[in-house]
Amino acid sequence: MKFLWVGIALLGAAIVVGGHAVARDDGRYAKSPLKSWFDSLRSGKGPCCSDADGSAVADVDWESKDGHYRVRLEGQWIDVPDDAVITEPNRAGRTMVWPMKDSLGISIRCFLPGSMT
């Protein structure tokens, strides 16, 4: 019986953690001229999903050093994995990040660098 409860607890934890990776495009950007472009964005980690899933990042909250990026989220600097960087031109103009939270912390699924002006 103890193994049954452990299994149920592990299954519940997997559902909660897995739920954070689900896209949340609720349609509020359906009429944006860039919607199809955002929907098509991919990094080496897979599809970014859409503008609704990403967050704009202020210039003071990201930087580039020695060819690598890092971004400040929730008060901590996080290194952006090279395979999370979107290499196509930024049609939105603003820096964006698609973070994923799980029990281990925050990881970066996609990062779209801006102009740093």
JSON list of C-alpha atoms in Angstrom, two decimals:
[
{"chain": "A", "resi": 1, "resn": "MET", "atom": "CA", "xyz": [0.00, 0.00, 0.00]},
{"chain": "A", "resi": 2, "resn": "LYS", "atom": "CA", "xyz": [2.91, 2.35, 0.75]},
{"chain": "A", "resi": 3, "resn": "PHE", "atom": "CA", "xyz": [4.22, 1.90, -2.81]},
{"chain": "A", "resi": 4, "resn": "LEU", "atom": "CA", "xyz": [0.81, 2.88, -4.19]},
{"chain": "A", "resi": 5, "resn": "TRP", "atom": "CA", "xyz": [0.89, 6.22, -2.31]},
{"chain": "A", "resi": 6, "resn": "VAL", "atom": "CA", "xyz": [4.48, 6.88, -3.43]},
{"chain": "A", "resi": 7, "resn": "GLY", "atom": "CA", "xyz": [3.44, 6.18, -7.03]},
{"chain": "A", "resi": 8, "resn": "ILE", "atom": "CA", "xyz": [0.45, 8.50, -6.75]},
{"chain": "A", "resi": 9, "resn": "ALA", "atom": "CA", "xyz": [2.63, 11.25, -5.26]},
{"chain": "A", "resi": 10, "resn": "LEU", "atom": "CA", "xyz": [5.22, 10.90, -8.04]},
{"chain": "A", "resi": 11, "resn": "LEU", "atom": "CA", "xyz": [2.53, 10.95, -10.72]},
{"chain": "A", "resi": 12, "resn": "GLY", "atom": "CA", "xyz": [1.00, 14.08, -9.19]},
{"chain": "A", "resi": 13, "resn": "ALA", "atom": "CA", "xyz": [4.39, 15.80, -9.09]},
{"chain": "A", "resi": 14, "resn": "ALA", "atom": "CA", "xyz": [5.04, 14.88, -12.74]},
{"chain": "A", "resi": 15, "resn": "ILE", "atom": "CA", "xyz": [1.70, 16.36, -13.77]},
{"chain": "A", "resi": 16, "resn": "VAL", "atom": "CA", "xyz": [2.37, 19.61, -11.90]},
{"chain": "A", "resi": 17, "resn": "VAL", "atom": "CA", "xyz": [5.91, 19.98, -13.27]},
{"chain": "A", "resi": 18, "resn": "GLY", "atom": "CA", "xyz": [4.86, 18.98, -16.78]},
{"chain": "A", "resi": 19, "resn": "GLY", "atom": "CA", "xyz": [2.03, 21.49, -16.71]},
{"chain": "A", "resi": 20, "resn": "HIS", "atom": "CA", "xyz": [4.48, 24.40, -16.59]},
{"chain": "A", "resi": 21, "resn": "ALA", "atom": "CA", "xyz": [5.85, 23.50, -20.03]},
{"chain": "A", "resi": 22, "resn": "VAL", "atom": "CA", "xyz": [2.43, 23.71, -21.71]},
{"chain": "A", "resi": 23, "resn": "ALA", "atom": "CA", "xyz": [1.93, 26.68, -24.02]},
{"chain": "A", "resi": 24, "resn": "ARG", "atom": "CA", "xyz": [-0.53, 29.30, -22.84]},
{"chain": "A", "resi": 25, "resn": "ASP", "atom": "CA", "xyz": [-1.52, 31.15, -26.00]},
{"chain": "A", "resi": 26, "resn": "ASP", "atom": "CA", "xyz": [-4.93, 32.43, -24.96]},
{"chain": "A", "resi": 27, "resn": "GLY", "atom": "CA", "xyz": [-5.69, 34.27, -28.20]},
{"chain": "A", "resi": 28, "resn": "ARG", "atom": "CA", "xyz": [-5.06, 37.83, -27.02]},
{"chain": "A", "resi": 29, "resn": "TYR", "atom": "CA", "xyz": [-2.50, 38.35, -29.83]},
{"chain": "A", "resi": 30, "resn": "ALA", "atom": "CA", "xyz": [-4.58, 36.67, -32.54]},
{"chain": "A", "resi": 31, "resn": "LYS", "atom": "CA", "xyz": [-4.80, 39.88, -34.59]},
{"chain": "A", "resi": 32, "resn": "SER", "atom": "CA", "xyz": [-1.13, 40.85, -34.29]},
{"chain": "A", "resi": 33, "resn": "PRO", "atom": "CA", "xyz": [0.60, 41.11, -37.67]},
{"chain": "A", "resi": 34, "resn": "LEU", "atom": "CA", "xyz": [3.57, 39.22, -36.15]},
{"chain": "A", "resi": 35, "resn": "LYS", "atom": "CA", "xyz": [1.51, 36.33, -34.72]},
{"chain": "A", "resi": 36, "resn": "SER", "atom": "CA", "xyz": [2.42, 33.81, -37.44]},
{"chain": "A", "resi": 37, "resn": "TRP", "atom": "CA", "xyz": [6.08, 34.81, -37.16]},
{"chain": "A", "resi": 38, "resn": "PHE", "atom": "CA", "xyz": [6.06, 34.34, -33.37]},
{"chain": "A", "resi": 39, "resn": "ASP", "atom": "CA", "xyz": [4.26, 31.01, -33.76]},
{"chain": "A", "resi": 40, "resn": "SER", "atom": "CA", "xyz": [6.99, 29.81, -36.13]},
{"chain": "A", "resi": 41, "resn": "LEU", "atom": "CA", "xyz": [9.97, 30.73, -33.91]},
{"chain": "A", "resi": 42, "resn": "ARG", "atom": "CA", "xyz": [12.22, 27.84, -32.92]},
{"chain": "A", "resi": 43, "resn": "SER", "atom": "CA", "xyz": [15.47, 27.48, -31.07]},
{"chain": "A", "resi": 44, "resn": "GLY", "atom": "CA", "xyz": [17.67, 24.40, -30.89]},
{"chain": "A", "resi": 45, "resn": "LYS", "atom": "CA", "xyz": [15.49, 23.38, -27.93]},
{"chain": "A", "resi": 46, "resn": "GLY", "atom": "CA", "xyz": [12.31, 23.31, -30.03]},
{"chain": "A", "resi": 47, "resn": "PRO", "atom": "CA", "xyz": [9.39, 25.64, -30.74]},
{"chain": "A", "resi": 48, "resn": "CYS", "atom": "CA", "xyz": [9.12, 28.79, -28.66]},
{"chain": "A", "resi": 49, "resn": "CYS", "atom": "CA", "xyz": [5.30, 28.70, -29.01]},
{"chain": "A", "resi": 50, "resn": "SER", "atom": "CA", "xyz": [4.22, 32.33, -29.40]},
{"chain": "A", "resi": 51, "resn": "ASP", "atom": "CA", "xyz": [4.49, 35.92, -28.22]},
{"chain": "A", "resi": 52, "resn": "ALA", "atom": "CA", "xyz": [1.98, 35.10, -25.49]},
{"chain": "A", "resi": 53, "resn": "ASP", "atom": "CA", "xyz": [4.44, 32.64, -23.95]},
{"chain": "A", "resi": 54, "resn": "GLY", "atom": "CA", "xyz": [7.47, 34.92, -24.07]},
{"chain": "A", "resi": 55, "resn": "SER", "atom": "CA", "xyz": [8.37, 37.90, -21.94]},
{"chain": "A", "resi": 56, "resn": "ALA", "atom": "CA", "xyz": [9.95, 41.15, -23.06]},
{"chain": "A", "resi": 57, "resn": "VAL", "atom": "CA", "xyz": [13.25, 41.88, -21.32]},
{"chain": "A", "resi": 58, "resn": "ALA", "atom": "CA", "xyz": [14.52, 45.39, -20.58]},
{"chain": "A", "resi": 59, "resn": "ASP", "atom": "CA", "xyz": [17.99, 46.23, -21.87]},
{"chain": "A", "resi": 60, "resn": "VAL", "atom": "CA", "xyz": [19.37, 46.37, -18.31]},
{"chain": "A", "resi": 61, "resn": "ASP", "atom": "CA", "xyz": [18.21, 42.78, -17.72]},
{"chain": "A", "resi": 62, "resn": "TRP", "atom": "CA", "xyz": [20.23, 41.05, -20.42]},
{"chain": "A", "resi": 63, "resn": "GLU", "atom": "CA", "xyz": [23.76, 41.18, -21.70]},
{"chain": "A", "resi": 64, "resn": "SER", "atom": "CA", "xyz": [26.18, 39.62, -24.12]},
{"chain": "A", "resi": 65, "resn": "LYS", "atom": "CA", "xyz": [29.73, 38.72, -23.16]},
{"chain": "A", "resi": 66, "resn": "ASP", "atom": "CA", "xyz": [32.26, 36.68, -25.12]},
{"chain": "A", "resi": 67, "resn": "GLY", "atom": "CA", "xyz": [29.58, 35.62, -27.60]},
{"chain": "A", "resi": 68, "resn": "HIS", "atom": "CA", "xyz": [27.18, 34.29, -24.96]},
{"chain": "A", "resi": 69, "resn": "TYR", "atom": "CA", "xyz": [24.03, 35.77, -23.44]},
{"chain": "A", "resi": 70, "resn": "ARG", "atom": "CA", "xyz": [22.62, 35.93, -19.97]},
{"chain": "A", "resi": 71, "resn": "VAL", "atom": "CA", "xyz": [19.34, 37.31, -18.71]},
{"chain": "A", "resi": 72, "resn": "ARG", "atom": "CA", "xyz": [18.10, 38.48, -15.32]},
{"chain": "A", "resi": 73, "resn": "LEU", "atom": "CA", "xyz": [14.84, 36.79, -14.29]},
{"chain": "A", "resi": 74, "resn": "GLU", "atom": "CA", "xyz": [13.29, 37.05, -10.85]},
{"chain": "A", "resi": 75, "resn": "GLY", "atom": "CA", "xyz": [16.39, 38.82, -9.56]},
{"chain": "A", "resi": 76, "resn": "GLN", "atom": "CA", "xyz": [18.94, 36.21, -10.68]},
{"chain": "A", "resi": 77, "resn": "TRP", "atom": "CA", "xyz": [21.24, 36.09, -13.70]},
{"chain": "A", "resi": 78, "resn": "ILE", "atom": "CA", "xyz": [20.73, 32.99, -15.83]},
{"chain": "A", "resi": 79, "resn": "ASP", "atom": "CA", "xyz": [23.08, 31.93, -18.61]},
{"chain": "A", "resi": 80, "resn": "VAL", "atom": "CA", "xyz": [21.25, 31.40, -21.89]},
{"chain": "A", "resi": 81, "resn": "PRO", "atom": "CA", "xyz": [22.24, 28.08, -23.47]},
{"chain": "A", "resi": 82, "resn": "ASP", "atom": "CA", "xyz": [23.65, 28.59, -26.96]},
{"chain": "A", "resi": 83, "resn": "ASP", "atom": "CA", "xyz": [21.01, 26.28, -28.44]},
{"chain": "A", "resi": 84, "resn": "ALA", "atom": "CA", "xyz": [18.22, 28.45, -26.94]},
{"chain": "A", "resi": 85, "resn": "VAL", "atom": "CA", "xyz": [19.26, 31.53, -28.95]},
{"chain": "A", "resi": 86, "resn": "ILE", "atom": "CA", "xyz": [17.06, 32.36, -31.92]},
{"chain": "A", "resi": 87, "resn": "THR", "atom": "CA", "xyz": [19.41, 33.33, -34.75]},
{"chain": "A", "resi": 88, "resn": "GLU", "atom": "CA", "xyz": [16.95, 34.78, -37.27]},
{"chain": "A", "resi": 89, "resn": "PRO", "atom": "CA", "xyz": [16.40, 38.55, -37.46]},
{"chain": "A", "resi": 90, "resn": "ASN", "atom": "CA", "xyz": [14.29, 40.01, -34.67]},
{"chain": "A", "resi": 91, "resn": "ARG", "atom": "CA", "xyz": [11.16, 41.37, -36.37]},
{"chain": "A", "resi": 92, "resn": "ALA", "atom": "CA", "xyz": [9.63, 42.45, -33.05]},
{"chain": "A", "resi": 93, "resn": "GLY", "atom": "CA", "xyz": [12.63, 44.64, -32.15]},
{"chain": "A", "resi": 94, "resn": "ARG", "atom": "CA", "xyz": [12.47, 43.95, -28.42]},
{"chain": "A", "resi": 95, "resn": "THR", "atom": "CA", "xyz": [14.49, 41.36, -26.54]},
{"chain": "A", "resi": 96, "resn": "MET", "atom": "CA", "xyz": [12.38, 38.40, -25.49]},
{"chain": "A", "resi": 97, "resn": "VAL", "atom": "CA", "xyz": [12.86, 35.29, -23.42]},
{"chain": "A", "resi": 98, "resn": "TRP", "atom": "CA", "xyz": [10.76, 32.15, -23.07]},
{"chain": "A", "resi": 99, "resn": "PRO", "atom": "CA", "xyz": [11.57, 30.82, -19.58]},
{"chain": "A", "resi": 100, "resn": "MET", "atom": "CA", "xyz": [10.45, 27.49, -18.21]},
{"chain": "A", "resi": 101, "resn": "LYS", "atom": "CA", "xyz": [10.06, 26.90, -14.48]},
{"chain": "A", "resi": 102, "resn": "ASP", "atom": "CA", "xyz": [10.26, 23.52, -12.83]},
{"chain": "A", "resi": 103, "resn": "SER", "atom": "CA", "xyz": [11.29, 22.07, -9.51]},
{"chain": "A", "resi": 104, "resn": "LEU", "atom": "CA", "xyz": [14.97, 22.70, -10.38]},
{"chain": "A", "resi": 105, "resn": "GLY", "atom": "CA", "xyz": [14.49, 26.40, -11.09]},
{"chain": "A", "resi": 106, "resn": "ILE", "atom": "CA", "xyz": [14.32, 28.46, -14.28]},
{"chain": "A", "resi": 107, "resn": "SER", "atom": "CA", "xyz": [15.68, 27.34, -17.63]},
{"chain": "A", "resi": 108, "resn": "ILE", "atom": "CA", "xyz": [15.57, 29.17, -20.95]},
{"chain": "A", "resi": 109, "resn": "ARG", "atom": "CA", "xyz": [13.73, 27.54, -23.87]},
{"chain": "A", "resi": 110, "resn": "CYS", "atom": "CA", "xyz": [14.21, 30.42, -26.31]},
{"chain": "A", "resi": 111, "resn": "PHE", "atom": "CA", "xyz": [15.98, 33.77, -26.29]},
{"chain": "A", "resi": 112, "resn": "LEU", "atom": "CA", "xyz": [15.54, 36.46, -28.95]},
{"chain": "A", "resi": 113, "resn": "PRO", "atom": "CA", "xyz": [18.19, 39.17, -28.59]},
{"chain": "A", "resi": 114, "resn": "GLY", "atom": "CA", "xyz": [17.23, 42.78, -29.18]},
{"chain": "A", "resi": 115, "resn": "SER", "atom": "CA", "xyz": [19.27, 45.70, -30.41]},
{"chain": "A", "resi": 116, "resn": "MET", "atom": "CA", "xyz": [20.89, 46.85, -27.11]},
{"chain": "A", "resi": 117, "resn": "THR", "atom": "CA", "xyz": [20.40, 50.50, -28.01]}
]
